[in-house]
mmCIF file of C-alpha atoms and ligand atoms in Angstrom:
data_model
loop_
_atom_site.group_PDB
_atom_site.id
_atom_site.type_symbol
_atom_site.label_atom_id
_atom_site.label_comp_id
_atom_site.label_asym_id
_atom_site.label_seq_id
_atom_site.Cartn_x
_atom_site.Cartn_y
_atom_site.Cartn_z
ATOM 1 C CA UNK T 1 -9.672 -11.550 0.089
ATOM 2 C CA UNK T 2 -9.300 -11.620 -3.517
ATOM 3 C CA UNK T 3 -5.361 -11.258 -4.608
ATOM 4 C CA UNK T 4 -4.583 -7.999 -5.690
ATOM 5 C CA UNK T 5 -3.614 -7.550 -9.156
ATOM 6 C CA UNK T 6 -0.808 -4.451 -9.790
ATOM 7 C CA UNK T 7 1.006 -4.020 -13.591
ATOM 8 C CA UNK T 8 3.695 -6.617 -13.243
ATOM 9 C CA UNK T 9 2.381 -8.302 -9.627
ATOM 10 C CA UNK T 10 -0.178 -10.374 -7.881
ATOM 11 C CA UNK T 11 -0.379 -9.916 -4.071
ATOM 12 C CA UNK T 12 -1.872 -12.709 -1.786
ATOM 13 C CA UNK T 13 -1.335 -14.508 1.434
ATOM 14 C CA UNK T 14 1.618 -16.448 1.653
ATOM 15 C CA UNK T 15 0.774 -20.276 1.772
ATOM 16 C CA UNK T 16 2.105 -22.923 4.466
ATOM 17 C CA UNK T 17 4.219 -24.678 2.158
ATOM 18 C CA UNK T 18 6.348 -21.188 1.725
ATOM 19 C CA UNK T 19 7.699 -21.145 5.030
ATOM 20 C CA UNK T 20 11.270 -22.108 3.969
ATOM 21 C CA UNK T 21 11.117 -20.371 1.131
ATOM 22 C CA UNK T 22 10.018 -17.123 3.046
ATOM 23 C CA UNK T 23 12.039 -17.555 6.092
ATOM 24 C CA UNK T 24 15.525 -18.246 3.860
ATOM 25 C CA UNK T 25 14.756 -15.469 2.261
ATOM 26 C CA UNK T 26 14.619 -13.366 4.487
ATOM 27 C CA UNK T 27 17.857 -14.810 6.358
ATOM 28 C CA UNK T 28 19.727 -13.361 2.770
ATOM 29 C CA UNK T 29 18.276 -9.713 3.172
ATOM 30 C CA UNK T 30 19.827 -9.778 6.594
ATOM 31 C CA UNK T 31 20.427 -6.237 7.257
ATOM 32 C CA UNK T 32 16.611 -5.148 6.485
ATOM 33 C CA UNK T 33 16.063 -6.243 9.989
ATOM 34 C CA UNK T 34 17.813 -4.283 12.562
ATOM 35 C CA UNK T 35 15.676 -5.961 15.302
ATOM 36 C CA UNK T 36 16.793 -9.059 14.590
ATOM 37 C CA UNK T 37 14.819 -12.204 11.939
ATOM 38 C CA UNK T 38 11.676 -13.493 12.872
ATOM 39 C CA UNK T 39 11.263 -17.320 14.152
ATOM 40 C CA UNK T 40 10.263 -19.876 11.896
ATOM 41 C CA UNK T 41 6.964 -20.595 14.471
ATOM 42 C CA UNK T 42 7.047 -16.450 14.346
ATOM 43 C CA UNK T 43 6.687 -16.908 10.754
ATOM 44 C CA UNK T 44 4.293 -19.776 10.784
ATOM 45 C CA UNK T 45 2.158 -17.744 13.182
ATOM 46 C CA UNK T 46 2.078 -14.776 10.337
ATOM 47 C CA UNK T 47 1.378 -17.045 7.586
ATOM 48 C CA UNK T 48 -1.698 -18.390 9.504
ATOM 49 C CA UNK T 49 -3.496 -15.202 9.787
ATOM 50 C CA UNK T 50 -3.864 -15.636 5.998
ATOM 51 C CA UNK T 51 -5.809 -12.748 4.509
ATOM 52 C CA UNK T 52 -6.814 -11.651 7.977
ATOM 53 C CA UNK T 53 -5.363 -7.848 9.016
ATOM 54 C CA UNK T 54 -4.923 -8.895 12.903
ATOM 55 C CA UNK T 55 -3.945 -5.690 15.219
ATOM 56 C CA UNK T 56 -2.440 -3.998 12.029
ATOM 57 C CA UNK T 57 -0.777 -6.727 11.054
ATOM 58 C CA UNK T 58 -1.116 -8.777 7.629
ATOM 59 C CA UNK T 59 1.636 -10.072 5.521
ATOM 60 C CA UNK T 60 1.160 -10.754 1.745
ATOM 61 C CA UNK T 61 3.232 -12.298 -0.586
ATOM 62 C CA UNK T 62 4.402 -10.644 -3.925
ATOM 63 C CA UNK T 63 4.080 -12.938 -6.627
ATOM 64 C CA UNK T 64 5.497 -12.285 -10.664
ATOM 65 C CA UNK T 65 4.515 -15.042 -13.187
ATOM 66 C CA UNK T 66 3.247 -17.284 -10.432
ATOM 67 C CA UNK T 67 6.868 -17.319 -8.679
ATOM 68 C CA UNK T 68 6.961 -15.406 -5.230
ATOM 69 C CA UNK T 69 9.959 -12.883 -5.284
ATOM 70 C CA UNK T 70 9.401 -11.255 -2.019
ATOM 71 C CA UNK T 71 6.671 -10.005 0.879
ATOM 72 C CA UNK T 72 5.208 -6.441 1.596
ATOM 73 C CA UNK T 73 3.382 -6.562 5.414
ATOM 74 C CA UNK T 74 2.278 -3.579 7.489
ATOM 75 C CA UNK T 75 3.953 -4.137 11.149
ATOM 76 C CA UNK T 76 3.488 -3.119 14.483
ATOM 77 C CA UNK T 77 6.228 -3.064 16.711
ATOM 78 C CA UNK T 78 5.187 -0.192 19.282
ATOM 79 C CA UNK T 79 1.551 1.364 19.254
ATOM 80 C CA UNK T 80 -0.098 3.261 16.572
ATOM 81 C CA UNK T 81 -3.380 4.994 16.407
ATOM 82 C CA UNK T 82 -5.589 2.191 14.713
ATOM 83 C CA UNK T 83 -5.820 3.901 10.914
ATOM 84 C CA UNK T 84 -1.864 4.050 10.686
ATOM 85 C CA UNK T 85 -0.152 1.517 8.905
ATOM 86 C CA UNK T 86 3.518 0.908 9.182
ATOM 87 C CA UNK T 87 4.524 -0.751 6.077
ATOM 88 C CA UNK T 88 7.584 -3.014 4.866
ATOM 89 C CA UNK T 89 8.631 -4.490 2.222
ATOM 90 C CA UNK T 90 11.261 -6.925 0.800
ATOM 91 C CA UNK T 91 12.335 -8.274 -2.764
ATOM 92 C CA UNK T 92 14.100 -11.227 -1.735
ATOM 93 C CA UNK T 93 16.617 -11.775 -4.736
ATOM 94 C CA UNK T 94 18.551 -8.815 -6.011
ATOM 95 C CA UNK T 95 17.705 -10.599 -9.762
ATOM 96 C CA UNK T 96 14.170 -9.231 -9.524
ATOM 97 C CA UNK T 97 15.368 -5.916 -8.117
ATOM 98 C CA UNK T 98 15.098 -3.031 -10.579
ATOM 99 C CA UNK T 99 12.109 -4.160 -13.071
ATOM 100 C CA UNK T 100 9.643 -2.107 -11.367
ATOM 101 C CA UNK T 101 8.292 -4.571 -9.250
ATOM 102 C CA UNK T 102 8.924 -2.387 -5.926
ATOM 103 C CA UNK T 103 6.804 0.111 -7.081
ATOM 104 C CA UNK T 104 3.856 -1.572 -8.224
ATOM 105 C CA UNK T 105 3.797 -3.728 -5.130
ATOM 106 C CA UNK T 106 3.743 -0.539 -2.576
ATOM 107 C CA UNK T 107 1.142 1.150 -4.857
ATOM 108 C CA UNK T 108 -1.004 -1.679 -4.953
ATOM 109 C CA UNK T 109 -0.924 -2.629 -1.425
ATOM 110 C CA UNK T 110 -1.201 0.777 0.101
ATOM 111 C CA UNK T 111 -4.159 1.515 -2.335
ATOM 112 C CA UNK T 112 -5.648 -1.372 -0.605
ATOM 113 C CA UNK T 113 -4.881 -0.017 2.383
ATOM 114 C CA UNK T 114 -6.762 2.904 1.967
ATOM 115 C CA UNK T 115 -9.645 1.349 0.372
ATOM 116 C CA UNK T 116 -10.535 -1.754 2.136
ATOM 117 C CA UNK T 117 -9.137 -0.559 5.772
ATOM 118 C CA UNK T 118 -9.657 2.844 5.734
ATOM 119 C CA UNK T 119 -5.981 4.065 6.676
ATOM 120 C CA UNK T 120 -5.985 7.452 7.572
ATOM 121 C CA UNK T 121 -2.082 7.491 6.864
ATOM 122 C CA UNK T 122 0.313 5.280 5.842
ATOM 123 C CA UNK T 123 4.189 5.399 6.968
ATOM 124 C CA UNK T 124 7.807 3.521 6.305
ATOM 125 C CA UNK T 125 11.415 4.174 7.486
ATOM 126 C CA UNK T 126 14.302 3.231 5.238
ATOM 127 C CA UNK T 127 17.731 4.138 5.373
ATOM 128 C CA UNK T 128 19.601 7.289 3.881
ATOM 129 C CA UNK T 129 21.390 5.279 1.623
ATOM 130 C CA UNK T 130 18.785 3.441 0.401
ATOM 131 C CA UNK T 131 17.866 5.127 -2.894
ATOM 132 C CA UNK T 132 15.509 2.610 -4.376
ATOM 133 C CA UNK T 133 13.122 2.667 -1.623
ATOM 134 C CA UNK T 134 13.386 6.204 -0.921
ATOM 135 C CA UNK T 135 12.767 6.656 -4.565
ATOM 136 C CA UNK T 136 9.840 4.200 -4.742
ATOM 137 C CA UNK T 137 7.904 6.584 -1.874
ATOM 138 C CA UNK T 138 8.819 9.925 -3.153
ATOM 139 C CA UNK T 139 7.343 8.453 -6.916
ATOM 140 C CA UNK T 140 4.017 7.317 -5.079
ATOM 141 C CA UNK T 141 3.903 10.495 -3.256
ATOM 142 C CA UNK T 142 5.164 9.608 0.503
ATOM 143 C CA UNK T 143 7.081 12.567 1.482
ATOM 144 C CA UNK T 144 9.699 12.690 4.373
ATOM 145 C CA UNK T 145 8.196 13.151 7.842
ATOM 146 C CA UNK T 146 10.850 12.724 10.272
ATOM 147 C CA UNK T 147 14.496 11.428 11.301
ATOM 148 C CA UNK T 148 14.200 8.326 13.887
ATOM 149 C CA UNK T 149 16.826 6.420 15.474
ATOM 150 C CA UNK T 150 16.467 2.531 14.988
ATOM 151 C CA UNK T 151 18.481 0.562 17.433
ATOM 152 C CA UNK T 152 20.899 3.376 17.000
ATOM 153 C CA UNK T 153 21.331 3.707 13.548
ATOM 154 C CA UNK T 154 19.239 6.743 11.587
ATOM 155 C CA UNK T 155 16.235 6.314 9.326
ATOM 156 C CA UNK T 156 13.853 8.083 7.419
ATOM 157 C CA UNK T 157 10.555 8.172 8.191
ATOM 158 C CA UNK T 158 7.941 8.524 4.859
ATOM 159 C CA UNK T 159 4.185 9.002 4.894
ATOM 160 C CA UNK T 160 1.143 9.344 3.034
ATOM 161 C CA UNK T 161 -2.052 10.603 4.112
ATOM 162 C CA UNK T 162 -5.576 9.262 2.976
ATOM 163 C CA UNK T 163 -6.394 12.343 0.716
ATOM 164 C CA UNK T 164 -2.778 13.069 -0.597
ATOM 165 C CA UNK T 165 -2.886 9.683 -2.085
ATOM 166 C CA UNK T 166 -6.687 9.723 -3.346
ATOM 167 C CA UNK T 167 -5.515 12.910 -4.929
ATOM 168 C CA UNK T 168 -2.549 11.345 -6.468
ATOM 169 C CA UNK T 169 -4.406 8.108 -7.413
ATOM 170 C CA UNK T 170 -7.852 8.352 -7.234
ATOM 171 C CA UNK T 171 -8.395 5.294 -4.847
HETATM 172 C C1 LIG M 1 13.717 -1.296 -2.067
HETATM 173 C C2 LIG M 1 12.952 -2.163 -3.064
HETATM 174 C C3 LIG M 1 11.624 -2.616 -2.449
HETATM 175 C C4 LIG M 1 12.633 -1.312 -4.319
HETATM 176 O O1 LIG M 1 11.936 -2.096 -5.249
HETATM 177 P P1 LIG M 1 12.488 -2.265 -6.746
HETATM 178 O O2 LIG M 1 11.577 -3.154 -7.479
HETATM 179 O O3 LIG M 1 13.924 -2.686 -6.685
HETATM 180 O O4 LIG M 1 12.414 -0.782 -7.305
HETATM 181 P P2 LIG M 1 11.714 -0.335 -8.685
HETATM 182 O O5 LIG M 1 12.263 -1.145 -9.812
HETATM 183 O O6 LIG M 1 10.247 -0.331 -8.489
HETATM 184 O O7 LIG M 1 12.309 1.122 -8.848
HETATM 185 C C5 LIG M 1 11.739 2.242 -8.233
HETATM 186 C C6 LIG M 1 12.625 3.445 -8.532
HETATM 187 O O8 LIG M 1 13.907 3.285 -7.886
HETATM 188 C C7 LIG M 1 14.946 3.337 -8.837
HETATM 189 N N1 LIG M 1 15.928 2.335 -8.445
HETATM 190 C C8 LIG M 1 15.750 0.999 -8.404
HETATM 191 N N2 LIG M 1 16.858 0.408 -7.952
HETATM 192 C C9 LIG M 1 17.758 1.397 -7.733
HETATM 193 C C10 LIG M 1 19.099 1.416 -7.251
HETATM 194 N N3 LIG M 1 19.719 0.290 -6.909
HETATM 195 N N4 LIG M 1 19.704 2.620 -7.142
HETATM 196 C C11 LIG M 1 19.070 3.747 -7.473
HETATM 197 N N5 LIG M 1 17.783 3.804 -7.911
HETATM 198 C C12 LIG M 1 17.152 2.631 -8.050
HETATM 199 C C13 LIG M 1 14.293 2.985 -10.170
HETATM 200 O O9 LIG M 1 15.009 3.527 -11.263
HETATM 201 C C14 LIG M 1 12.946 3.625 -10.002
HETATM 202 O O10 LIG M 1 13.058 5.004 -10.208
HETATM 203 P P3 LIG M 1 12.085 5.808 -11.201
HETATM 204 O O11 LIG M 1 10.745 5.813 -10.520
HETATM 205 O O12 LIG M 1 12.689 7.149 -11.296
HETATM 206 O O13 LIG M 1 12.065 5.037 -12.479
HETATM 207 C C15 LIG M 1 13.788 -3.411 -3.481
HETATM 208 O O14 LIG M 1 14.936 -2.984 -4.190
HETATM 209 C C16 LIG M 1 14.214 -4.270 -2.304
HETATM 210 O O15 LIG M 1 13.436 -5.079 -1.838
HETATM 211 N N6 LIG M 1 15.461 -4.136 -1.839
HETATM 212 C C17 LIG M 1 16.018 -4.981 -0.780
HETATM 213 C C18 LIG M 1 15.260 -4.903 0.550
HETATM 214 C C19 LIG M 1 14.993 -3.499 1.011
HETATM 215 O O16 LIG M 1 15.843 -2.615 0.895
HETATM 216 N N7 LIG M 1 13.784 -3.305 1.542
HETATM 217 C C20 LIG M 1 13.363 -2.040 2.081
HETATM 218 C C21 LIG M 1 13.815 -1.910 3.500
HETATM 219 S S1 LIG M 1 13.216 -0.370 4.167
#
């Protein structure tokens, strides 16, 4: 795949000499995870599948000014129908937090996903408290589906559907 260009970011596959990189990283957002941190070979394994969408699953990179700052992925971790996505994302430091680059990264990517996959719908949980993602959906034109229960603690559960988002941004 080509990378995909947004206002402020490039998206692409990360490379094999960001594993440490990627994998401390995520080790310092900590609580994004309430399932627990991937493996390093779990991370290696992700990386390898390069700009391949395996069983739902891709993981790109979000680079600004040729420096990564974080990774945006659609996940799997119970069944979907095949054109759902489950998306996440992560800005690794909170230095490059704030500047927009949150927002461009989910609008690219999920514009993608519509395009070049042909989601049908495309869906995230976050936290109550967390305002900038909740604030990053609602601006893109997710709206809140549902409440869901995470290893016990609650989350929100966003969506988009194919011609919501096509009307909102002509894809
Ligand atoms: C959540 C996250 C992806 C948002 O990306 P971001 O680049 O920080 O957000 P943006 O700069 O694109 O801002 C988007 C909107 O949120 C608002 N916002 C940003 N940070 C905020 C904060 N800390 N508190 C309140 N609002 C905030 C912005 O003002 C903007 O609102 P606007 O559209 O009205 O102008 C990013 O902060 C992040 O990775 N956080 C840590 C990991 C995480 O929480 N991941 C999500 C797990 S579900």
């Amino acid at each position: 795949m080509e990378p995909l260009g947004g206002r402020h970011v490039t998206l692409r596959p990360f490379r094999e000499d960001e594993l440490d990189l990627w994998l401390t990283s995520l080790q310092s957002l900590g609580r994004a995870f309430p399932a627990g941190l991937p493996t390093k070979a779990a991370l290696r394994g992700r990386i390898r599948r390069g700009h391949r969408m395996i069983g739902g699953e891709i993981d790109l990179a979000i680079e600004v000014d040729g420096r990564v700052v974080g990774g945006v992925q659609t996940q799997r971790p119970h069944p979907l129908p095949p054109r759902l996505f489950q998306l996440g994302i992560g800005l690794f430091s909170p230095q490059d937090r704030g500047k927009g680059y949150g927002a461009d990264a989910v609008r690219v990517f999920v514009d993608w996903l519509f395009r070049a996959h042909r989601a049908e719908r495309v869906q995230a949980g976050t936290t109550p408290d967390n305002t900038a993602m909740r604030r990053v959906f609602e601006r893109l034109g997710f709206t809140e589906r549902d409440t869901i229960l995470v290893l016990g603690e609650r989350h929100l559960l966003y969506a988009v559907d194919r011609d919501d988002w096509r009307t909102a941004h002509t894809c």
